[in-house]
Coordinates of C-alpha atoms and ligand atoms in Angstrom, one line a residue:
M62 CA 0.0 0.0 0.0
E63 CA 1.3 3.4 -0.9
R64 CA 1.9 5.9 1.7
R65 CA -0.7 8.3 0.3
Q66 CA -3.3 5.6 0.2
L67 CA -2.5 4.6 3.8
L68 CA -3.0 8.2 4.8
K69 CA -6.3 8.5 3.0
T70 CA -7.6 5.3 4.6
S71 CA -6.5 6.4 8.0
L72 CA -8.2 9.8 7.7
A73 CA -11.4 8.2 6.4
F74 CA -11.4 5.8 9.4
L75 CA -10.8 8.7 11.8
G76 CA -13.5 10.8 10.2
T77 CA -16.0 8.0 10.3
T78 CA -15.2 7.3 14.0
A79 CA -15.6 11.0 14.9
L80 CA -18.9 11.1 13.0
V81 CA -20.3 8.0 14.7
S82 CA -19.1 9.2 18.2
F83 CA -21.1 12.4 17.7
V84 CA -24.2 11.1 15.9
Y85 CA -24.9 8.1 18.2
P86 CA -25.0 10.0 21.5
A87 CA -27.1 12.7 19.9
S88 CA -29.6 10.2 18.6
R89 CA -29.8 8.5 22.0
F90 CA -30.5 11.9 23.5
L91 CA -33.1 12.9 21.0
V92 CA -35.0 9.6 20.9
P93 CA -36.4 8.5 24.3
P94 CA -35.7 4.8 25.2
T95 CA -38.6 2.5 24.8
S96 CA -39.4 0.0 27.5
S97 CA -41.9 -2.8 27.6
A98 CA -42.2 -2.3 31.4
K99 CA -43.3 1.3 30.9
D100 CA -46.4 2.1 32.9
A101 CA -46.4 -1.3 34.5
P102 CA -47.8 -1.0 38.1
L103 CA -45.4 -1.6 41.0
T104 CA -46.5 -3.4 44.1
I105 CA -44.8 -3.2 47.5
D106 CA -45.8 -4.6 50.9
K107 CA -47.2 -2.2 53.4
D108 CA -45.0 -3.8 56.1
E109 CA -42.0 -2.3 54.3
I110 CA -43.1 1.2 55.3
P111 CA -44.2 1.5 58.9
P112 CA -45.9 4.7 60.0
G113 CA -43.6 7.7 60.0
T114 CA -41.2 6.2 57.5
A115 CA -40.7 6.3 53.8
K116 CA -39.3 4.1 51.0
E117 CA -37.4 5.3 47.9
I118 CA -38.3 3.4 44.7
I119 CA -37.8 3.7 41.0
F120 CA -41.1 3.6 39.1
N121 CA -41.0 3.6 35.3
E122 CA -37.5 5.2 35.5
T123 CA -38.7 7.9 37.8
P124 CA -37.4 8.2 41.4
L125 CA -40.3 8.3 43.8
V126 CA -40.7 8.3 47.6
V127 CA -43.6 6.4 49.2
I128 CA -44.4 7.9 52.6
N129 CA -46.5 6.4 55.3
R130 CA -47.7 9.6 57.0
K131 CA -48.7 9.3 60.6
G132 CA -52.5 9.5 60.7
S133 CA -52.8 10.4 57.0
G134 CA -51.8 7.2 55.3
F135 CA -49.7 6.5 52.2
I136 CA -48.6 8.9 49.5
A137 CA -46.3 8.6 46.5
L138 CA -44.4 11.6 45.4
S139 CA -41.8 12.3 42.7
R140 CA -38.3 12.8 44.2
I141 CA -37.3 15.1 41.4
C142 CA -37.2 18.7 42.8
T143 CA -39.3 21.1 40.8
H144 CA -36.7 23.7 41.0
L145 CA -33.7 22.3 39.1
G146 CA -34.2 18.5 39.4
C147 CA -32.1 17.4 42.3
L148 CA -33.5 14.4 44.3
V149 CA -35.3 15.3 47.5
G150 CA -35.1 13.1 50.5
Y151 CA -37.5 12.3 53.4
D152 CA -36.6 14.0 56.7
K153 CA -38.4 11.8 59.2
F154 CA -37.4 14.0 62.2
N155 CA -39.2 17.1 60.7
D156 CA -41.8 15.3 58.6
K157 CA -40.9 17.0 55.3
L158 CA -39.0 16.4 52.1
V159 CA -35.7 18.3 51.7
C160 CA -33.8 19.2 48.6
P161 CA -30.1 19.2 49.3
C162 CA -29.2 21.5 46.4
H163 CA -30.8 24.8 47.4
A164 CA -32.4 24.0 50.7
G165 CA -35.9 23.6 49.2
D166 CA -38.5 22.1 51.6
F167 CA -41.8 20.3 50.7
D168 CA -44.5 19.1 53.0
L169 CA -45.7 15.5 52.9
E170 CA -48.4 16.5 50.3
G171 CA -45.6 17.7 48.0
K172 CA -46.4 21.4 48.5
V173 CA -43.6 23.9 48.6
L174 CA -42.8 25.0 52.2
S175 CA -39.7 27.1 51.5
G176 CA -36.9 27.5 49.0
P177 CA -36.7 28.5 45.3
A178 CA -39.2 25.8 43.9
T179 CA -42.5 27.2 42.9
K180 CA -44.4 24.0 41.9
P181 CA -45.3 21.1 44.1
L182 CA -43.8 17.6 43.7
P183 CA -45.9 15.5 41.4
R184 CA -48.1 13.0 43.1
Y185 CA -48.6 9.4 41.9
P186 CA -51.9 7.5 42.3
L187 CA -51.9 4.6 44.7
K188 CA -54.2 1.6 45.2
I189 CA -54.1 0.3 48.7
T190 CA -55.3 -3.2 49.8
A191 CA -55.0 -4.9 53.1
D192 CA -51.4 -5.9 52.6
Q193 CA -50.1 -4.1 49.6
I194 CA -49.6 -0.7 47.9
T195 CA -49.8 -0.6 44.1
I196 CA -48.4 2.4 42.3
G197 CA -49.6 3.2 38.8
Ligands
FES152 S1 -32.9 21.8 42.9 FE1 -34.2 21.6 44.7 S2 -34.2 23.6 45.6 FE2 -33.0 23.8 43.8

């Protein structure tokens, strides 16, 4: 192989690699992934969440927290802060949800108590039976 031909082949290979390394991530970003489990209900045992505690779960690729509120029962809320998307956590000592990024606080209904967020945390429907909680 001539030197010139080798150089052309190498440049073509590098160009193709650079193009693929740009186009593939861009296409993955623009086209949402499909999942056969999407919108499938998720069931957890009530015993896993005693009163005054919470359980963090992933439901259809969304982080949620299921809280067993003392005297008010179960609620499922998105953990994605409505300010800039950090994950909120359950503060069992103060009965609220706290965002670690900008000190946003939400009550156990998902409503904003303080901080920069202006919208409540989205709530997910629950079906509650004698032993189980079904989300979705
Ligand atoms: S991201 Fe939660 S308060 Fe800013």
